[in-house]
Coordinates of N, CA, C and O in Angstrom, one line a residue:
M1 N -2.8 10.5 16.1 CA -3.0 11.3 15.0 C -3.9 11.4 14.1 O -4.7 10.2 13.9
S2 N -4.9 12.3 13.6 CA -6.1 12.0 12.6 C -5.9 11.4 11.6 O -4.9 11.2 11.3
K3 N -6.5 11.0 10.8 CA -6.7 10.3 9.8 C -6.6 11.1 8.6 O -6.2 10.3 8.0
K4 N -7.3 12.7 8.5 CA -6.6 13.3 7.8 C -4.7 13.6 7.8 O -4.6 13.8 6.9
V5 N -4.6 13.8 9.0 CA -2.9 13.9 8.8 C -2.0 12.1 8.6 O -1.4 12.5 7.9
V6 N -3.2 11.9 8.4 CA -2.1 10.3 7.6 C -2.0 10.4 6.8 O -1.1 9.7 5.8
K7 N -3.7 10.6 6.1 CA -3.7 10.8 4.9 C -2.7 11.2 3.8 O -2.4 10.8 2.8
K8 N -2.4 12.9 4.5 CA -1.8 13.4 3.8 C 0.0 12.8 3.7 O 0.8 13.0 2.7
Q9 N -0.4 12.2 4.6 CA 1.4 11.8 5.3 C 1.7 10.9 3.8 O 2.8 10.5 2.9
K10 N 0.8 10.0 3.9 CA 0.9 9.1 3.1 C 0.6 9.3 1.6 O 1.3 9.2 0.5
K11 N -0.3 11.0 1.3 CA -0.2 10.7 -0.1 C 1.3 11.5 -0.7 O 2.1 11.8 -1.9
A12 N 2.2 12.0 0.8 CA 3.1 12.9 0.3 C 4.5 11.9 0.0 O 4.7 12.2 -1.0
M13 N 4.1 10.3 0.7 CA 5.2 9.6 0.3 C 5.0 9.4 -1.0 O 5.9 8.8 -1.7
V14 N 3.6 8.6 -1.5 CA 3.4 8.5 -3.0 C 4.1 9.7 -3.8 O 4.2 9.1 -4.7
N15 N 3.6 10.7 -3.8 CA 4.6 12.0 -4.6 C 6.3 12.0 -4.5 O 6.1 11.9 -5.3
Q16 N 6.6 11.8 -3.3 CA 8.0 12.2 -2.9 C 8.6 10.5 -4.4 O 9.8 10.7 -4.2
R17 N 8.0 9.6 -4.3 CA 7.7 8.4 -5.0 C 8.1 8.6 -6.0 O 8.4 7.5 -7.2
F18 N 7.1 9.1 -6.9 CA 7.3 8.9 -8.1 C 7.9 10.3 -8.8 O 7.6 11.6 -8.2
I19 N 8.6 9.8 -9.2 CA 9.5 10.3 -10.3 C 9.2 11.2 -11.4 O 9.0 10.3 -12.6
K20 N 8.7 12.7 -11.8 CA 8.1 13.1 -12.9 C 8.9 13.6 -14.3 O 9.0 13.3 -15.5
N21 N 9.9 13.2 -14.0 CA 11.2 13.5 -15.4 C 12.5 12.7 -14.9 O 13.3 13.0 -13.8
F22 N 13.3 12.6 -16.1 CA 14.7 12.0 -16.0 C 15.5 12.4 -14.8 O 16.8 12.0 -14.9
N23 N 15.7 14.2 -15.3 CA 16.5 14.7 -14.6 C 16.7 14.4 -13.5 O 17.7 14.5 -12.8
D24 N 15.8 14.6 -12.9 CA 15.1 14.4 -10.9 C 15.1 13.1 -11.1 O 16.4 12.6 -10.5
L25 N 15.0 12.6 -11.9 CA 15.5 11.1 -11.5 C 17.4 10.6 -11.8 O 17.4 9.5 -10.3
N26 N 17.7 11.1 -12.2 CA 19.3 11.5 -12.3 C 19.9 11.8 -11.0 O 20.8 10.8 -10.7
K27 N 19.2 12.7 -10.5 CA 19.9 13.1 -9.5 C 19.5 12.1 -8.0 O 20.2 12.1 -7.5
I28 N 18.3 12.0 -7.9 CA 18.4 11.1 -6.9 C 18.8 9.6 -7.0 O 19.9 9.1 -6.3
V29 N 19.1 8.9 -8.3 CA 19.9 7.7 -8.4 C 21.0 8.4 -7.8 O 22.2 6.8 -7.6
G30 N 21.7 9.8 -8.2 CA 23.8 9.8 -8.2 C 23.6 9.7 -6.8 O 24.4 9.5 -6.2
S31 N 22.2 9.9 -5.6 CA 22.8 10.8 -3.7 C 22.5 8.5 -3.8 O 23.5 8.7 -2.7
L32 N 21.2 8.1 -4.0 CA 21.2 6.6 -3.4 C 22.4 6.0 -4.3 O 22.7 5.7 -3.1
K33 N 23.5 5.8 -4.9 CA 24.3 5.8 -4.7 C 25.6 6.0 -4.7 O 26.5 5.4 -4.0
I34 N 25.6 7.1 -4.1 CA 26.8 8.0 -3.2 C 26.2 7.2 -2.1 O 27.6 7.0 -1.4
L35 N 25.3 6.6 -1.2 CA 25.0 6.5 0.1 C 25.6 5.2 -0.3 O 25.2 3.9 0.9
G36 N 25.4 4.4 -1.2 CA 26.1 2.9 -1.7 C 25.1 1.7 -1.9 O 25.2 0.9 -1.7
N37 N 24.1 2.4 -2.3 CA 22.7 1.9 -2.6 C 23.0 1.0 -4.0 O 23.6 1.4 -4.9
R38 N 22.8 -0.6 -3.9 CA 22.4 -1.2 -5.7 C 21.1 -0.9 -6.6 O 20.3 -1.0 -5.4
I39 N 21.5 -0.4 -7.4 CA 20.0 0.3 -7.9 C 19.6 -0.6 -9.0 O 20.1 -1.4 -9.6
I40 N 18.6 -1.7 -9.0 CA 17.8 -2.0 -10.0 C 16.7 -1.8 -10.8 O 16.5 -0.3 -9.7
L41 N 16.4 -1.8 -11.1 CA 15.4 -0.8 -12.9 C 15.1 -2.3 -13.9 O 15.5 -3.2 -13.9
T42 N 13.5 -1.9 -14.0 CA 13.3 -2.3 -14.7 C 11.8 -2.0 -15.1 O 11.7 -0.9 -14.6
Q43 N 10.7 -2.2 -16.6 CA 10.1 -1.2 -17.3 C 9.4 -1.9 -17.9 O 9.1 -3.4 -18.3
G44 N 7.9 -1.7 -17.9 CA 6.9 -2.0 -18.6 C 5.6 -1.8 -18.5 O 5.8 -0.5 -18.2
V45 N 4.4 -2.0 -19.0 CA 3.3 -1.2 -19.1 C 2.9 -1.1 -17.2 O 1.9 -1.0 -17.3
Y46 N 2.2 -2.3 -16.4 CA 2.2 -2.5 -15.2 C 0.3 -2.8 -15.5 O -0.4 -1.9 -14.8
D47 N -0.4 -2.8 -16.5 CA -1.6 -3.4 -17.2 C -2.3 -4.2 -15.9 O -1.9 -5.2 -16.4
L48 N -3.6 -3.4 -15.7 CA -3.9 -5.0 -15.2 C -3.2 -6.0 -13.9 O -2.9 -7.0 -14.2
I49 N -2.6 -5.2 -12.7 CA -1.5 -5.7 -12.2 C -2.4 -6.5 -11.3 O -3.2 -7.0 -11.0
H50 N -1.3 -7.6 -11.8 CA -1.5 -9.0 -11.0 C -0.7 -9.3 -10.3 O 0.1 -9.3 -10.2
E51 N -0.9 -11.3 -9.9 CA 0.1 -11.7 -9.4 C 0.9 -11.9 -9.6 O 2.4 -11.2 -9.1
G52 N 1.1 -11.9 -10.8 CA 2.6 -12.2 -11.2 C 3.9 -11.2 -11.6 O 4.7 -11.2 -11.6
H53 N 2.5 -9.8 -11.8 CA 3.3 -8.5 -11.8 C 4.4 -8.6 -10.2 O 5.5 -7.7 -10.1
A54 N 3.6 -8.6 -9.0 CA 3.9 -8.9 -7.4 C 5.0 -9.2 -7.6 O 6.3 -9.4 -7.3
K55 N 5.3 -10.9 -7.9 CA 6.3 -12.1 -7.8 C 7.1 -11.0 -8.6 O 8.5 -11.4 -7.9
Y56 N 7.5 -10.5 -9.7 CA 8.2 -10.1 -10.3 C 9.0 -8.9 -9.8 O 10.6 -9.5 -10.1
L57 N 8.7 -8.2 -9.4 CA 8.0 -7.3 -9.0 C 9.1 -7.3 -7.2 O 10.3 -7.1 -7.4
E58 N 9.1 -8.7 -6.9 CA 9.5 -8.9 -5.2 C 10.5 -9.3 -5.6 O 12.3 -9.6 -5.3
I59 N 10.5 -10.2 -6.9 CA 11.9 -10.9 -7.1 C 13.3 -10.2 -7.6 O 14.1 -9.5 -7.2
A60 N 12.8 -8.9 -8.9 CA 13.9 -8.1 -9.0 C 14.1 -7.1 -8.4 O 15.2 -6.7 -7.6
K61 N 13.0 -6.8 -6.3 CA 13.5 -6.1 -5.5 C 14.4 -6.8 -5.1 O 15.6 -6.3 -4.3
S62 N 15.0 -8.5 -4.6 CA 15.9 -9.2 -4.0 C 17.4 -9.1 -4.3 O 18.1 -9.0 -4.0
H63 N 16.9 -8.5 -5.6 CA 18.9 -8.6 -6.1 C 19.5 -7.8 -5.8 O 20.8 -6.9 -6.5
G64 N 19.4 -6.2 -5.0 CA 20.3 -5.0 -4.9 C 19.1 -4.2 -3.7 O 17.9 -4.9 -3.3
D65 N 19.0 -3.3 -3.7 CA 18.5 -2.1 -2.2 C 17.0 -1.3 -3.1 O 16.6 -1.0 -2.5
I66 N 17.4 -0.5 -4.0 CA 17.0 0.2 -4.8 C 15.7 0.1 -6.2 O 16.4 -0.4 -6.9
L67 N 14.7 0.3 -5.9 CA 14.0 -0.7 -7.2 C 12.9 0.5 -8.0 O 12.2 0.5 -7.3
I68 N 13.4 0.8 -8.9 CA 13.1 2.0 -9.6 C 12.3 1.0 -11.2 O 12.8 0.2 -11.6
V69 N 11.1 1.4 -10.4 CA 10.1 1.0 -12.3 C 10.0 2.2 -13.0 O 9.3 3.6 -12.8
G70 N 10.5 1.6 -14.6 CA 10.0 2.4 -15.3 C 8.2 2.1 -15.9 O 8.0 0.4 -16.4
V71 N 7.3 2.8 -16.1 CA 6.3 2.8 -16.8 C 6.0 3.1 -18.4 O 5.8 4.4 -18.6
D72 N 5.5 2.8 -18.7 CA 5.3 3.0 -20.1 C 3.6 3.6 -20.1 O 2.8 3.6 -19.4
S73 N 3.4 4.7 -20.4 CA 3.3 6.4 -20.7 C 1.7 5.4 -21.8 O 1.5 4.4 -21.9
D74 N 0.7 6.7 -20.9 CA -0.3 5.6 -21.9 C -0.1 6.0 -23.3 O -0.7 4.4 -24.1
A75 N 0.1 6.9 -24.0 CA 0.7 7.6 -25.3 C 1.7 5.7 -26.2 O 1.1 5.3 -26.9
L76 N 2.6 5.9 -25.6 CA 3.4 4.6 -25.7 C 2.2 3.1 -25.6 O 3.3 2.6 -26.5
T77 N 2.0 2.6 -24.2 CA 0.9 1.5 -24.9 C 0.4 1.8 -25.8 O 0.0 0.0 -26.6
R78 N 0.2 2.8 -26.0 CA -1.3 2.6 -27.3 C -0.1 2.5 -28.7 O -0.5 1.3 -29.2
Q79 N 0.7 3.1 -28.8 CA 1.4 2.9 -29.7 C 2.1 1.6 -30.2 O 2.3 0.6 -30.8
R80 N 2.8 0.9 -28.9 CA 3.2 -0.1 -28.9 C 2.4 -1.3 -28.2 O 2.5 -2.6 -29.4
K81 N 0.9 -1.7 -28.4 CA 0.2 -2.9 -28.1 C -1.1 -2.2 -28.6 O -1.9 -3.2 -28.5
G82 N -1.7 -1.1 -29.5 CA -3.0 -0.9 -29.6 C -3.8 -0.1 -29.0 O -4.2 0.7 -28.2
P83 N -4.8 -0.2 -29.9 CA -5.5 1.5 -29.7 C -6.1 1.4 -28.4 O -6.7 1.8 -27.1
S84 N -6.6 -0.1 -28.3 CA -7.6 -0.8 -27.0 C -6.8 -0.7 -25.4 O -7.2 -1.1 -24.5
R85 N -5.2 -0.4 -25.3 CA -4.9 -0.1 -24.4 C -4.7 0.5 -24.2 O -3.7 1.9 -25.3
P86 N -4.3 1.4 -23.0 CA -3.8 -0.1 -21.9 C -4.9 0.2 -21.1 O -6.1 1.4 -21.6
I87 N -5.4 -0.8 -20.3 CA -7.5 -0.8 -19.8 C -7.3 -0.2 -18.2 O -8.7 0.9 -18.2
V88 N -6.4 0.1 -17.7 CA -5.8 0.8 -16.8 C -5.0 2.1 -16.9 O -4.1 2.3 -17.3
P89 N -5.5 3.4 -16.8 CA -5.3 4.5 -16.3 C -3.8 5.3 -16.6 O -3.4 4.1 -14.9
E90 N -2.4 5.8 -16.9 CA -1.4 5.7 -16.4 C -0.9 6.0 -15.1 O -0.3 5.6 -14.0
A91 N -2.0 6.9 -14.4 CA -2.0 7.4 -12.5 C -2.6 6.2 -12.6 O -1.7 6.9 -11.2
E92 N -3.3 5.6 -13.0 CA -3.3 4.9 -11.7 C -2.8 2.9 -11.8 O -2.8 2.9 -10.7
R93 N -1.8 3.3 -12.5 CA -1.1 2.2 -12.8 C 0.2 2.5 -11.8 O 0.6 2.0 -11.2
I94 N 0.8 3.9 -12.2 CA 0.9 4.8 -11.3 C 1.1 4.6 -9.7 O 2.0 4.0 -9.0
E95 N -0.2 5.0 -9.3 CA -0.2 5.0 -7.8 C -0.2 3.3 -7.9 O 0.0 3.1 -6.3
M96 N -0.9 2.5 -8.3 CA -1.1 1.1 -7.9 C 0.9 -0.1 -7.4 O 0.8 -0.3 -6.7
L97 N 1.4 0.2 -8.6 CA 2.6 0.4 -8.7 C 3.4 1.0 -6.9 O 4.1 0.1 -5.8
L98 N 3.1 1.9 -6.8 CA 3.7 2.8 -5.5 C 3.2 2.2 -4.0 O 3.9 2.1 -2.9
H99 N 2.1 1.7 -4.1 CA 1.7 0.9 -3.0 C 1.7 -0.7 -2.7 O 1.4 -1.7 -2.2
L100 N 2.9 -1.2 -4.2 CA 3.6 -2.6 -3.9 C 4.9 -2.2 -3.2 O 5.4 -1.5 -3.5
R101 N 4.7 -3.0 -1.8 CA 6.0 -3.0 -0.7 C 7.8 -3.0 -1.6 O 8.4 -2.5 -0.7
H102 N 7.8 -3.4 -2.5 CA 9.2 -3.8 -3.1 C 9.5 -2.8 -4.2 O 10.5 -2.6 -4.9
V103 N 8.8 -1.3 -4.1 CA 8.1 -0.7 -5.6 C 8.9 0.3 -4.7 O 8.4 1.0 -4.6
D104 N 10.7 1.3 -5.0 CA 10.7 2.2 -4.2 C 10.6 3.4 -4.5 O 10.4 4.6 -4.5
Y105 N 10.3 3.8 -6.3 CA 10.1 4.9 -7.5 C 9.9 3.8 -8.6 O 10.5 3.6 -9.2
V106 N 8.7 5.1 -9.1 CA 8.4 5.2 -10.2 C 8.4 6.0 -11.4 O 8.5 7.1 -10.7
V107 N 8.8 5.8 -13.0 CA 8.8 6.9 -13.3 C 8.0 6.6 -14.5 O 7.7 5.3 -15.3
V108 N 8.2 7.8 -15.5 CA 7.0 7.2 -16.2 C 7.8 7.3 -17.9 O 8.7 8.1 -17.7
R109 N 7.8 6.3 -18.5 CA 8.4 6.3 -19.7 C 7.4 6.6 -21.2 O 6.6 6.3 -21.2
D110 N 7.4 7.9 -22.3 CA 6.9 8.7 -22.7 C 6.9 8.5 -24.3 O 8.2 7.8 -24.7
V111 N 5.8 8.1 -25.0 CA 6.2 8.4 -26.4 C 8.2 9.7 -26.6 O 7.5 10.5 -26.7
G112 N 9.1 8.7 -27.8 CA 9.8 9.7 -27.9 C 11.2 9.6 -27.0 O 11.7 9.5 -27.4
K113 N 10.7 8.6 -25.8 CA 11.8 8.3 -24.4 C 11.9 7.4 -25.3 O 10.8 6.1 -25.2
E114 N 13.1 6.2 -25.9 CA 13.2 4.8 -26.0 C 13.5 4.1 -24.8 O 13.9 4.6 -23.8
I115 N 13.6 2.6 -24.9 CA 13.9 2.0 -23.6 C 15.1 2.4 -23.5 O 15.2 2.4 -22.1
G116 N 15.9 2.3 -24.4 CA 17.3 2.9 -23.6 C 17.3 4.4 -23.4 O 18.7 4.4 -22.1
D117 N 16.8 5.3 -22.9 CA 17.2 6.5 -22.6 C 16.7 6.4 -21.0 O 17.3 6.8 -19.9
L118 N 16.5 5.4 -20.5 CA 15.9 5.0 -19.0 C 17.0 4.4 -18.7 O 17.6 4.8 -17.6
I119 N 17.2 3.5 -19.1 CA 18.3 2.9 -19.2 C 20.1 4.0 -18.5 O 21.1 4.0 -18.0
R120 N 20.0 4.2 -19.9 CA 21.3 5.2 -20.0 C 21.0 5.8 -18.4 O 21.8 6.6 -18.3
T121 N 20.0 6.8 -18.4 CA 19.8 7.8 -17.3 C 19.9 7.0 -15.7 O 20.9 8.2 -14.9
V122 N 19.7 5.7 -15.8 CA 19.7 4.9 -13.9 C 21.4 5.0 -14.0 O 21.6 4.6 -12.7
K123 N 21.5 4.3 -15.3 CA 22.7 3.3 -15.2 C 22.4 1.8 -14.2 O 23.3 2.4 -13.0
P124 N 22.1 1.3 -13.4 CA 21.4 0.5 -12.8 C 22.9 -1.0 -13.0 O 23.3 -1.4 -13.4
D125 N 23.0 -1.1 -12.0 CA 23.8 -2.2 -11.1 C 23.1 -3.4 -11.6 O 23.4 -4.0 -11.7
I126 N 21.5 -2.9 -11.9 CA 20.9 -4.7 -12.7 C 19.9 -3.9 -13.1 O 19.4 -3.3 -12.6
L127 N 20.4 -4.4 -14.0 CA 18.6 -3.9 -14.9 C 17.8 -5.9 -15.6 O 18.8 -6.9 -15.3
I128 N 16.4 -5.4 -15.3 CA 16.0 -6.7 -14.7 C 14.9 -7.1 -15.5 O 14.1 -6.2 -16.2
T129 N 15.2 -7.7 -16.8 CA 13.8 -7.6 -18.3 C 13.1 -9.5 -18.0 O 13.6 -10.2 -16.9
S130 N 12.0 -9.1 -19.0 CA 11.0 -10.3 -18.9 C 11.5 -10.9 -19.6 O 11.7 -10.8 -21.2
S131 N 11.3 -12.4 -19.6 CA 11.2 -13.4 -21.1 C 10.5 -13.6 -21.5 O 10.2 -13.4 -23.2
T132 N 9.0 -12.7 -21.2 CA 8.1 -12.7 -21.8 C 7.7 -11.2 -22.5 O 6.7 -10.7 -23.6
T133 N 9.1 -10.5 -22.9 CA 8.6 -8.9 -23.3 C 9.3 -9.3 -24.6 O 11.0 -9.3 -24.4
K134 N 9.2 -9.2 -25.9 CA 9.4 -8.7 -26.6 C 10.9 -8.3 -26.8 O 11.6 -8.4 -27.6
D135 N 10.5 -7.0 -26.4 CA 12.0 -5.8 -26.2 C 13.5 -6.7 -25.8 O 14.1 -5.9 -26.5
F136 N 12.9 -7.6 -24.6 CA 14.5 -6.9 -24.2 C 15.1 -9.2 -25.1 O 14.8 -9.9 -24.1
T137 N 15.6 -8.9 -26.6 CA 16.0 -9.9 -27.3 C 17.6 -9.5 -26.6 O 18.0 -9.0 -25.9
R138 N 18.2 -10.8 -27.7 CA 20.0 -10.7 -27.6 C 20.6 -9.5 -27.6 O 21.7 -8.9 -27.0
E139 N 20.3 -8.2 -28.7 CA 20.7 -7.8 -29.5 C 20.4 -6.4 -28.4 O 21.6 -5.4 -27.9
F140 N 19.2 -6.3 -27.8 CA 18.7 -5.0 -26.9 C 19.7 -5.4 -25.9 O 20.8 -4.9 -25.3
I141 N 19.9 -6.7 -25.4 CA 21.3 -6.5 -23.7 C 22.6 -6.5 -24.6 O 23.2 -6.2 -23.9
K142 N 22.6 -6.9 -25.9 CA 24.1 -6.8 -26.0 C 24.3 -5.2 -26.3 O 24.9 -4.5 -25.8
K143 N 23.4 -4.3 -26.6 CA 23.2 -3.4 -27.4 C 23.3 -2.1 -25.5 O 24.2 -1.2 -25.5
Y144 N 22.7 -2.6 -24.0 CA 22.5 -1.9 -23.7 C 24.0 -2.5 -22.4 O 23.3 -2.0 -21.0
K145 N 24.3 -3.3 -22.3 CA 25.6 -3.8 -21.0 C 26.3 -3.2 -20.7 O 26.3 -3.1 -19.4
S146 N 26.7 -2.8 -21.8 CA 27.8 -1.3 -21.3 C 26.7 -0.7 -20.2 O 28.0 0.4 -19.6
H147 N 26.1 -0.4 -20.5 CA 25.0 0.9 -19.5 C 24.7 0.0 -18.0 O 24.3 0.7 -16.8
C148 N 24.8 -1.0 -17.3 CA 24.2 -1.6 -16.6 C 25.6 -2.6 -16.4 O 26.0 -3.6 -16.7
G149 N 25.1 -2.8 -14.7 CA 26.5 -3.7 -14.0 C 26.2 -4.8 -13.9 O 27.4 -6.2 -14.7
Q150 N 24.5 -5.2 -14.8 CA 24.3 -6.4 -14.7 C 23.0 -6.7 -15.3 O 22.1 -5.9 -14.6
I151 N 22.5 -8.2 -16.5 CA 21.0 -7.9 -16.9 C 20.9 -9.2 -16.2 O 21.7 -10.5 -16.7
I152 N 19.4 -9.9 -15.7 CA 19.1 -10.7 -15.6 C 17.6 -10.4 -16.1 O 17.3 -9.4 -16.2
T153 N 17.4 -11.5 -16.9 CA 16.4 -12.1 -17.6 C 15.4 -13.0 -16.4 O 15.5 -14.5 -16.1
L154 N 14.2 -12.4 -16.0 CA 14.1 -13.2 -15.1 C 12.1 -14.5 -16.5 O 11.8 -13.2 -16.9
P155 N 11.8 -15.5 -15.8 CA 11.1 -16.2 -16.6 C 9.6 -15.3 -16.1 O 9.5 -14.9 -14.9
A156 N 8.9 -15.4 -17.0 CA 7.8 -15.6 -16.8 C 6.3 -15.7 -15.1 O 7.2 -16.5 -14.4
Q157 N 6.2 -15.1 -14.0 CA 5.9 -15.2 -12.4 C 4.6 -15.4 -13.0 O 4.1 -15.6 -11.9
S158 N 3.7 -16.0 -13.7 CA 2.3 -16.3 -14.0 C 2.4 -17.3 -14.7 O 2.9 -16.6 -16.4
T159 N 0.9 -18.0 -14.9 CA 0.6 -18.5 -15.9 C -0.1 -18.4 -16.9 O -0.3 -18.1 -17.7
T160 N -0.5 -16.8 -16.2 CA -1.2 -16.1 -16.7 C -1.0 -14.9 -17.2 O -1.3 -13.5 -17.0
S161 N -1.1 -13.9 -19.0 CA -0.3 -12.3 -19.6 C -1.9 -11.7 -19.0 O -2.5 -12.2 -18.9
T162 N -1.7 -10.8 -18.6 CA -2.3 -9.4 -19.1 C -2.6 -9.1 -19.9 O -4.2 -9.4 -20.2
T163 N -2.1 -10.0 -21.8 CA -2.7 -9.4 -22.8 C -3.4 -11.0 -23.1 O -4.8 -10.7 -23.2
A164 N -3.5 -12.2 -21.9 CA -4.3 -13.0 -22.0 C -5.5 -12.9 -21.4 O -6.3 -13.6 -21.7
R165 N -5.6 -12.2 -20.6 CA -6.4 -12.2 -19.6 C -7.2 -11.1 -20.4 O -8.6 -11.1 -20.4
I166 N -7.0 -9.9 -21.3 CA -7.9 -9.1 -21.4 C -8.4 -10.1 -22.9 O -9.7 -9.7 -23.1
R167 N -7.6 -10.6 -23.3 CA -8.0 -11.0 -24.2 C -9.2 -12.3 -24.5 O -10.2 -11.9 -25.1
K168 N -9.1 -12.8 -23.0 CA -10.7 -13.7 -22.3 C -11.7 -12.9 -22.1 O -12.7 -13.3 -22.1
L169 N -10.9 -11.8 -22.1 CA -12.5 -11.0 -21.3 C -13.4 -11.1 -22.7 O -14.7 -10.6 -22.6
S170 N -12.7 -9.9 -23.2 CA -13.3 -9.4 -24.8 C -13.9 -11.0 -25.1 O -15.5 -11.0 -25.9
I171 N -13.5 -12.6 -25.8 CA -13.7 -13.7 -25.8 C -15.5 -13.6 -24.9 O -16.1 -14.3 -25.7
D172 N -15.6 -13.6 -24.4 CA -16.3 -14.3 -23.2 C -17.6 -12.9 -23.3 O -18.5 -13.1 -23.0
G173 N -17.2 -11.6 -23.6 CA -18.4 -10.4 -23.8 C -18.8 -10.7 -24.9 O -20.3 -10.6 -25.5
A174 N -17.9 -11.2 -25.8 CA -17.9 -11.1 -27.2 C -18.6 -12.2 -27.4 O -20.3 -12.3 -28.6
S175 N -18.5 -13.4 -26.9 CA -19.9 -14.7 -27.3 C -21.7 -14.7 -26.1 O -21.9 -15.0 -26.4
S176 N -20.9 -14.0 -24.9 CA -22.7 -13.3 -24.4 C -23.6 -12.7 -24.9 O -23.9 -12.5 -24.9
L177 N -22.7 -11.9 -25.6 CA -23.1 -10.7 -26.8 C -23.8 -11.5 -27.9 O -25.1 -11.7 -28.2
A178 N -23.1 -12.2 -28.1 CA -24.0 -13.6 -29.6 C -24.8 -14.3 -28.9 O -26.2 -14.4 -29.7
D179 N -24.9 -14.8 -27.6 CA -25.6 -15.4 -27.0 C -27.3 -14.5 -26.5 O -27.9 -14.9 -27.1
E180 N -26.9 -13.4 -26.4 CA -27.8 -12.3 -26.3 C -28.5 -12.2 -28.0 O -30.0 -12.0 -28.0
I181 N -28.1 -11.7 -28.6 CA -28.2 -11.2 -30.2 C -29.0 -12.6 -30.8 O -30.2 -12.4 -31.4
N182 N -28.2 -14.1 -30.4 CA -29.3 -15.1 -31.1 C -30.7 -15.7 -30.5 O -31.8 -16.1 -30.9
K183 N -30.5 -15.3 -28.8 CA -31.7 -15.0 -28.7 C -33.1 -14.5 -28.9 O -34.0 -13.9 -29.1
L184 N -32.1 -12.8 -29.3 CA -33.5 -11.6 -29.4 C -34.0 -12.2 -30.9 O -34.7 -11.8 -31.6
T185 N -33.2 -12.5 -32.3 CA -33.5 -13.1 -33.5 C -34.2 -14.1 -32.9 O -35.1 -14.2 -34.5
K186 N -34.0 -14.9 -32.4 CA -35.8 -16.4 -32.6 C -36.3 -15.6 -31.9 O -37.4 -15.8 -32.3
E187 N -36.5 -15.1 -30.6 CA -37.8 -14.0 -30.5 C -37.9 -13.4 -31.2 O -40.1 -13.5 -31.7
F188 N -37.3 -12.7 -32.3 CA -38.2 -11.5 -33.3 C -39.0 -12.6 -34.8 O -39.8 -12.0 -34.8
I189 N -37.9 -13.7 -34.4 CA -38.0 -14.4 -35.7 C -39.8 -15.2 -35.1 O -40.3 -14.7 -36.2
E190 N -39.5 -15.8 -34.1 CA -40.6 -16.7 -33.4 C -41.9 -14.7 -33.6 O -43.2 -16.1 -34.0
K191 N -41.6 -14.1 -33.6 CA -42.8 -13.0 -33.3 C -43.2 -13.1 -35.3 O -44.2 -12.8 -35.5
I192 N -42.7 -12.8 -35.9 CA -43.2 -12.7 -37.1 C -43.3 -13.5 -37.2 O -45.0 -13.4 -38.9
R193 N -43.8 -15.5 -37.8 CA -43.4 -16.1 -38.1 C -45.3 -16.2 -37.4 O -46.5 -16.7 -38.1
G194 N -45.5 -15.5 -36.1 CA -47.0 -15.9 -35.1 C -47.5 -14.8 -36.0 O -49.4 -14.6 -35.7
I195 N -47.1 -13.5 -36.6 CA -48.4 -13.0 -37.3 C -48.4 -12.9 -38.3 O -49.1 -13.8 -39.4

């Protein structure tokens, strides 16, 4: 088989697993449930995908047959996390998730779609939440319990969060910039004094 054919097949598989709207997702989930599959749902930003994300998704998948991952759009991420986020654009985050073997389907959650809209659409057998996500409060669990067979909250799977990694990069960058400014200022002052 030629490389061109293999590449085309891989791209087709990725396109089939990225669900572009909730109506299509609803139909797919209905068919999967008719076939007896246990559906798992989780959601998040998945910015700067790291080992913790991969472990989290692996554990999530172990609770059922089909793992659907809701990804916050770029606009929604900016709204929730600030104007400097996400670091990685939406299309790239989707592509990265679809390359993880435990992820079966990915759908985007955009501005105007509250977190419960995806849950009500999928009605998962198991909703996986993270103890590190502020959205998943006791009130949240109480509100959406009737739309899920079970809600499981997983602890952090990594010692460092994406936000902490971004903060470190920013601090390291600012520190390097400060060192360079100090060096240039010192050189400038020495030149002025030498004049």
